Short mmCIF file of C-alpha atoms in Angstrom, two decimals:
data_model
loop_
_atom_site.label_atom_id
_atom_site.label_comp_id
_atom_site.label_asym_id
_atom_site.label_seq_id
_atom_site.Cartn_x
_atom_site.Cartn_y
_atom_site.Cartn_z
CA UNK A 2 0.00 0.00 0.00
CA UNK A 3 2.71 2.36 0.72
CA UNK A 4 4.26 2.06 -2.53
CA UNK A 5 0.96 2.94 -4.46
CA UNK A 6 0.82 5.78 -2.11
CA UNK A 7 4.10 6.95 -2.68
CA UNK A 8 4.25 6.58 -6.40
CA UNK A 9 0.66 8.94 -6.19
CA UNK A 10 2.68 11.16 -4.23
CA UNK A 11 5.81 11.75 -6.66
CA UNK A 12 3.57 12.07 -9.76
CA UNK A 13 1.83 14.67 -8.32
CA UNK A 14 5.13 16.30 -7.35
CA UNK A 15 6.25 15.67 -11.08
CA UNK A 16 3.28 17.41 -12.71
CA UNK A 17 3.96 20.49 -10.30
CA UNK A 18 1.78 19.71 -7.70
CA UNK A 19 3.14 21.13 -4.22
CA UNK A 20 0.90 20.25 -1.06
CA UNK A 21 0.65 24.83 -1.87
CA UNK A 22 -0.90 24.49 -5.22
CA UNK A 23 -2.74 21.55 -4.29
CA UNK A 24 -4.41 23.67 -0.90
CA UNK A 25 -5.01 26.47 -3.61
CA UNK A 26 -6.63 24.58 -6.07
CA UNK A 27 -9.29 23.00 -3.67
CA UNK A 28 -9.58 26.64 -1.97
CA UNK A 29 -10.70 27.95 -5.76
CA UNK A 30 -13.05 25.07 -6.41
CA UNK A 31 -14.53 25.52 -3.13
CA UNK A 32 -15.27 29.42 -3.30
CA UNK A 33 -18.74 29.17 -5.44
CA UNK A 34 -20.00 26.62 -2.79
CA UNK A 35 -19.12 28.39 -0.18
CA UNK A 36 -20.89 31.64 -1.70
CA UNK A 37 -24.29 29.69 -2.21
CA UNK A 38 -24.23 28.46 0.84
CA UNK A 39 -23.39 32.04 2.28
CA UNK A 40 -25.96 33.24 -0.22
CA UNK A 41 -28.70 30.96 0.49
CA UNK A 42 -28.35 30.57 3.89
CA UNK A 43 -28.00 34.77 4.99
CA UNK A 44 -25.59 36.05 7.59
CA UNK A 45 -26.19 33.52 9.85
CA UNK A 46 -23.99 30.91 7.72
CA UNK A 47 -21.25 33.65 7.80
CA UNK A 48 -20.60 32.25 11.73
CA UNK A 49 -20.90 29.06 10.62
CA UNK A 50 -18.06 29.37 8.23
CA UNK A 51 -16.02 31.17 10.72
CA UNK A 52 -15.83 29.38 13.73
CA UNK A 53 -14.71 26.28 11.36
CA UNK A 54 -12.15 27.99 9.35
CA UNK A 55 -10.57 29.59 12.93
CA UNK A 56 -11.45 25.99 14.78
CA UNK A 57 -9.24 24.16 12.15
CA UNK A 58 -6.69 26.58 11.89
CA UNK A 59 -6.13 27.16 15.11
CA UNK A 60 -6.11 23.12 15.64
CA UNK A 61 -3.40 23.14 12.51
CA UNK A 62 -1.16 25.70 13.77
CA UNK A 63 -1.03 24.15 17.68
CA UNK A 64 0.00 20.63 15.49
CA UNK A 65 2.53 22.65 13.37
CA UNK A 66 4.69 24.80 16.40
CA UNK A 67 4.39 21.06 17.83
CA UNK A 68 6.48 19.42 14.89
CA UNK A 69 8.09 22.43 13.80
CA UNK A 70 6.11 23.27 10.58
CA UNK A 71 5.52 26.18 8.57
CA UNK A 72 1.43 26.65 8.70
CA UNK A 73 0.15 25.08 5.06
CA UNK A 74 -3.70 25.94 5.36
CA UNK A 75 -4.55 22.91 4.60
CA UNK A 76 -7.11 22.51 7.24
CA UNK A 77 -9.00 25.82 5.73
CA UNK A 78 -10.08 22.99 2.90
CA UNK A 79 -11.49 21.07 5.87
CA UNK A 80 -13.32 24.07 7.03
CA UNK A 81 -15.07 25.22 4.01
CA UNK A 82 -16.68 21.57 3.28
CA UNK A 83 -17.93 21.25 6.85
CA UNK A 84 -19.52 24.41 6.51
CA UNK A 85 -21.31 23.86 3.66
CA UNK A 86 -22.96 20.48 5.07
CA UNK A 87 -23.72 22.68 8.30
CA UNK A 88 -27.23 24.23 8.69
CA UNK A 89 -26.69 27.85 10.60
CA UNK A 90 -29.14 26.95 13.18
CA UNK A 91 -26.97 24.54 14.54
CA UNK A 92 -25.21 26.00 18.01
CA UNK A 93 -21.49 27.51 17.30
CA UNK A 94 -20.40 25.41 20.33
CA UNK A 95 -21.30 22.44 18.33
CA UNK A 96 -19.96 23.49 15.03
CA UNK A 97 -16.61 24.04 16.98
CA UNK A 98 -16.41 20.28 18.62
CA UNK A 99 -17.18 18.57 15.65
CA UNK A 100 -14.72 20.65 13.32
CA UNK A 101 -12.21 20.07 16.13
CA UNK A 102 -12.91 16.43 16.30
CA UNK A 103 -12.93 16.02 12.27
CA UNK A 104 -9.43 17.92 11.24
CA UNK A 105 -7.50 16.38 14.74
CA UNK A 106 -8.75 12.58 14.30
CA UNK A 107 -9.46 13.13 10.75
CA UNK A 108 -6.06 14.43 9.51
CA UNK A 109 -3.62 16.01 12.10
CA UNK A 110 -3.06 12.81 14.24
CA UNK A 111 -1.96 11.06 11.43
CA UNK A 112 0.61 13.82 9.96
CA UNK A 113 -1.78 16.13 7.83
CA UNK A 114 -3.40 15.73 4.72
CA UNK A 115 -2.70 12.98 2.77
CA UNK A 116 -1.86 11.10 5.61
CA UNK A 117 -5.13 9.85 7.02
CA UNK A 118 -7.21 7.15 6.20
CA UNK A 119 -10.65 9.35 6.12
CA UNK A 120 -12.00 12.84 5.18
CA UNK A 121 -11.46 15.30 7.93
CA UNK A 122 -14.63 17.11 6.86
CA UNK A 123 -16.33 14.01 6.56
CA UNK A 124 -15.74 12.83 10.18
CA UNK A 125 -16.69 16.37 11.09
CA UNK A 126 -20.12 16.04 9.59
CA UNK A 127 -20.42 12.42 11.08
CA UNK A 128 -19.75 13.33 14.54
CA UNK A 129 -21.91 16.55 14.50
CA UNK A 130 -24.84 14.09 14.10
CA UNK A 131 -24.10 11.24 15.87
CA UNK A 132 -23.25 13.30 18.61
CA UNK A 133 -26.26 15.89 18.94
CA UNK A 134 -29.48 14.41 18.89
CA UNK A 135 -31.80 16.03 16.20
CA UNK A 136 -29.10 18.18 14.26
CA UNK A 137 -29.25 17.39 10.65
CA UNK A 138 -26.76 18.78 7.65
CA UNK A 139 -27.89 21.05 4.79
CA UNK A 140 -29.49 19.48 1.58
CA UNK A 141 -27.98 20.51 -1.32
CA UNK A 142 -29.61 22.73 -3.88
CA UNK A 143 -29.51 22.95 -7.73
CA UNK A 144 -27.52 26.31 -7.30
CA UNK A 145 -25.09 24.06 -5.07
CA UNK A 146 -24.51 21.62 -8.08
CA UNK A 147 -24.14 24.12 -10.67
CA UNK A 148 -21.68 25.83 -7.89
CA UNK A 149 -19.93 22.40 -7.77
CA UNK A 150 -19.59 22.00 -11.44
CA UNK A 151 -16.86 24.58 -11.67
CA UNK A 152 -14.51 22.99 -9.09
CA UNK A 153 -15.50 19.34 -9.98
CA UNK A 154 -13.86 20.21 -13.65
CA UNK A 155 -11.14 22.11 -11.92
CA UNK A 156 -10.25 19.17 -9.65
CA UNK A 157 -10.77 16.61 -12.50
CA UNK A 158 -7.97 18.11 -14.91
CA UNK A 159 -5.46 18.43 -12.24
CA UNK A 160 -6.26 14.55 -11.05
CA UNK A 161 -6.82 15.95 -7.16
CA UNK A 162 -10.29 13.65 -7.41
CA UNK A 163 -11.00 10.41 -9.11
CA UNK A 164 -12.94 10.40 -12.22
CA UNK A 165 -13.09 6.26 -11.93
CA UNK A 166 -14.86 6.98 -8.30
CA UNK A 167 -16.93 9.78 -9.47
CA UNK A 168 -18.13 7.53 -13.22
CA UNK A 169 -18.22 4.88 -10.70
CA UNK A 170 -20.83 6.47 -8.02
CA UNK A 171 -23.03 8.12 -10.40
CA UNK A 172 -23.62 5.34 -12.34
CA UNK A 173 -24.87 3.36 -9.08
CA UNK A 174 -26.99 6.04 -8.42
CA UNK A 175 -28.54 6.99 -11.62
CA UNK A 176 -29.41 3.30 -11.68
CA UNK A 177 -31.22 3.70 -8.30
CA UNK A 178 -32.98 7.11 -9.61
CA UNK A 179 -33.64 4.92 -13.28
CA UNK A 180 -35.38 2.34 -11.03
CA UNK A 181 -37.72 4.46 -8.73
CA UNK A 182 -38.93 7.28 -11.40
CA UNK A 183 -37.10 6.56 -14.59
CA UNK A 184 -35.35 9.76 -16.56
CA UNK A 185 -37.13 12.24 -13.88
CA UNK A 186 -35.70 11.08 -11.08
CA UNK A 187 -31.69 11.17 -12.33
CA UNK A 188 -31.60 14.82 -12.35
CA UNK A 189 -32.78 14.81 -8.57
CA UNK A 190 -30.27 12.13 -7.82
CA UNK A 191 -27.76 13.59 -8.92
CA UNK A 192 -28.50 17.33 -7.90
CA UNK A 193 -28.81 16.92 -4.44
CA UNK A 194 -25.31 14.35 -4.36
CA UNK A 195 -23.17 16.71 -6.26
CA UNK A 196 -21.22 18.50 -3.89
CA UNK A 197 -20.69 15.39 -1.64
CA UNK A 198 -19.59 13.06 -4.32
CA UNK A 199 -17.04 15.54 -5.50
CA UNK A 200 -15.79 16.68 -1.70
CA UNK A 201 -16.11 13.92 -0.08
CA UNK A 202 -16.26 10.50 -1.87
CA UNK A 203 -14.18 11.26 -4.90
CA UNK A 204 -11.51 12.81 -2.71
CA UNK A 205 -8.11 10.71 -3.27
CA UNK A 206 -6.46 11.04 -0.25
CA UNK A 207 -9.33 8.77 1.03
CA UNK A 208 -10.56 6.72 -1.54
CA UNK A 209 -8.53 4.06 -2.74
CA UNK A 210 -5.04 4.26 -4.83
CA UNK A 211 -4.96 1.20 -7.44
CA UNK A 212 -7.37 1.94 -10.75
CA UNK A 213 -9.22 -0.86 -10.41
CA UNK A 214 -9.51 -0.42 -6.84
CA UNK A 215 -10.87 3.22 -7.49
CA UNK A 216 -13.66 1.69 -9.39
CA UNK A 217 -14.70 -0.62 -6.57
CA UNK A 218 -14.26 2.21 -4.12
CA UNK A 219 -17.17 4.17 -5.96
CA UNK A 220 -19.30 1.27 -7.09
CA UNK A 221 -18.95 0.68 -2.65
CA UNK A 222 -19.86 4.05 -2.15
CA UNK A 223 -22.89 4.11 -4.49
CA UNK A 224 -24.70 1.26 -2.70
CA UNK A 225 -23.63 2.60 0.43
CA UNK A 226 -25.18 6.03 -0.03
CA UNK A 227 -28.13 4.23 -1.67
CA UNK A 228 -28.72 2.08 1.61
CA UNK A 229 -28.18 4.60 4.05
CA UNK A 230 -30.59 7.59 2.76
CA UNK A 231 -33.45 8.20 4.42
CA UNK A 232 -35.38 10.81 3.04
CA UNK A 233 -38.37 10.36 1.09
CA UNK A 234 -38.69 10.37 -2.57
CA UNK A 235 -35.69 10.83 -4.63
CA UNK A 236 -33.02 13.54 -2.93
CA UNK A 237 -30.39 12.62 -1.62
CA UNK A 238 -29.79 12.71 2.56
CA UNK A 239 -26.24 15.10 3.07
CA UNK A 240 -25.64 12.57 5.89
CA UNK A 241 -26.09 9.70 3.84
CA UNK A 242 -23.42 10.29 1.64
CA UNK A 243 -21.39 11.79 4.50
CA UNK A 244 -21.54 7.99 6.40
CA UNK A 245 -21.27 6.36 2.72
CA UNK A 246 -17.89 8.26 2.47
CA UNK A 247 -16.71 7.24 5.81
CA UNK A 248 -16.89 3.54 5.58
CA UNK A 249 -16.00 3.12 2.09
CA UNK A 250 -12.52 4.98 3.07
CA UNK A 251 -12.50 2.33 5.79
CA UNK A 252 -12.46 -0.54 3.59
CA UNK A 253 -10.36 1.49 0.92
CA UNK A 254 -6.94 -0.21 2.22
CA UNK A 255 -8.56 -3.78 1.67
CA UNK A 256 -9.79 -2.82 -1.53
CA UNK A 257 -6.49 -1.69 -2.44
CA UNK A 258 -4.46 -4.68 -0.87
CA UNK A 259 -6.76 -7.28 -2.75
CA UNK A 260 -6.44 -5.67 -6.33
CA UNK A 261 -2.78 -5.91 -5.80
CA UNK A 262 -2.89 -9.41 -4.10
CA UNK A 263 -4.50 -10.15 -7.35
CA UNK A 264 -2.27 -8.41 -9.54
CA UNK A 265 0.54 -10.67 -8.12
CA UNK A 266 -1.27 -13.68 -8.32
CA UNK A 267 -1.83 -13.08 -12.10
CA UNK A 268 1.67 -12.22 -12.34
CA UNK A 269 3.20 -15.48 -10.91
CA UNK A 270 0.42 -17.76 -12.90
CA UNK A 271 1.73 -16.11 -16.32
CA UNK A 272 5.27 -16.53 -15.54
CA UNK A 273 4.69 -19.78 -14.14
#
């Protein structure tokens, strides 16, 4: 696993990709989302966004005088998709504990992005409502998708997201929509998913590394979101996919380790 890992790694630093440019270009993609949500939502989504970005910063730069780092803003990433998923009713106290729990456990523990084997905004969203009874996380709108569109392409061309996860996903779940309301329903499907299929299950760093693994990853994540959302008709539950993303990055490592187990195993039978 390390190996696949590392040779991820040095490609990206080949093609120009510093941990910098690779911060900026998820801070870019994630500005139009961040404005819905600001726009949609009214001032009192402005808090929200704050006390996430200054929770996760301020976690990051405690973790950097630690190990003698330079601050890399990684952790504002973290920040902005937590705040998106988060409703502004929900208490700032709240909003603070989960953010903290999300970038420390998510990310920081293990050495910072790219080092930890789930989204940091993901476990932030999972803990806010497993912990607080009754607090749910923001559906997404179609202004939120088009919003997403932007980054999603953005992402896509510099290879900071999976296209095999993200073909993979979608076609799970425009088979789902296909079988409840035919053509109707795949535009509502895939809508109120956007955002968190591009942030949060089509991120690399916690999907799985191999190609064919990457397919199995999202194919995983489909059903997953499919099984655990719980709203009525077609749309899409935030939390679903939020949990979906979670344990699929759980089982990415034994995804990964049995697509190379097999890889070997073809290996030796050709050569005998």
């Amino acid at each position: 696993m390390t190996n696949w890992l590392l040779d991820s790694h040095l490609k990206r630093q080949r093609t120009g990709w510093t941990p910098a440019r690779v911060t900026l270009a998820q801070l870019v993609a994630l500005a139009a989302p961040a404005g819905v949500s600001l726009a949609e939502r009214g001032t009192a989504q402005i808090a929200v966004l704050m006390t996430a970005l200054a929770t996760c910063l301020v976690w990051e730069l405690a973790f950097d005088l630690v190990r003698g780092r330079s601050l890399s803003l990684h952790t504002a990433t973290v920040a902005l998709i937590f705040a998106v998923l988060v409703p502004p009713a929900v208490p700032l106290w709240q909003i603070a504990m989960a953010a903290s729990f999300g970038v420390v456990f998510g990310e920081l523990v293990f050495g910072g992005r790219g080092y930890g084997i789930v989204s940091g905004a993901a476990a932030a969203a999972g803990f806010l409502v497993f912990s607080f009874s009754g607090t749910g996380l923001s559906a997404s709108s179609e202004a939120m998708a088009l919003a997403t569109l932007p980054g999603a392409v953005l992402l896509l061309l510099g290879g900071l997201v999976s296209w095999r996860v993200l073909v993979s996903v979608v076609v799970v779940l425009v088979a789902s929509g296909l079988a409840q309301e035919g053509m109707s329903g795949v535009l509502t499907v895939l809508t109120t998913s956007a955002f968190g299929l591009v942030f949060l299950v089509a991120d690399s760093v916690a999907g799985a590394s191999t190609q064919l693994g990457r397919w199995v990853f999202g194919i995983l994540a489909g059903l997953l979101i499919v099984l655990f959302d719980t709203l009525a008709g077609l749309a899409i539950a935030p939390a679903a996919i939020v949990f979906a993303s979670l344990l699929a990055s759980i089982f990415a490592p034994l995804i990964d380790y049995a697509v190379v187990e097999l890889a070997v195993r073809r290996r030796r039978a050709r050569h005998g």
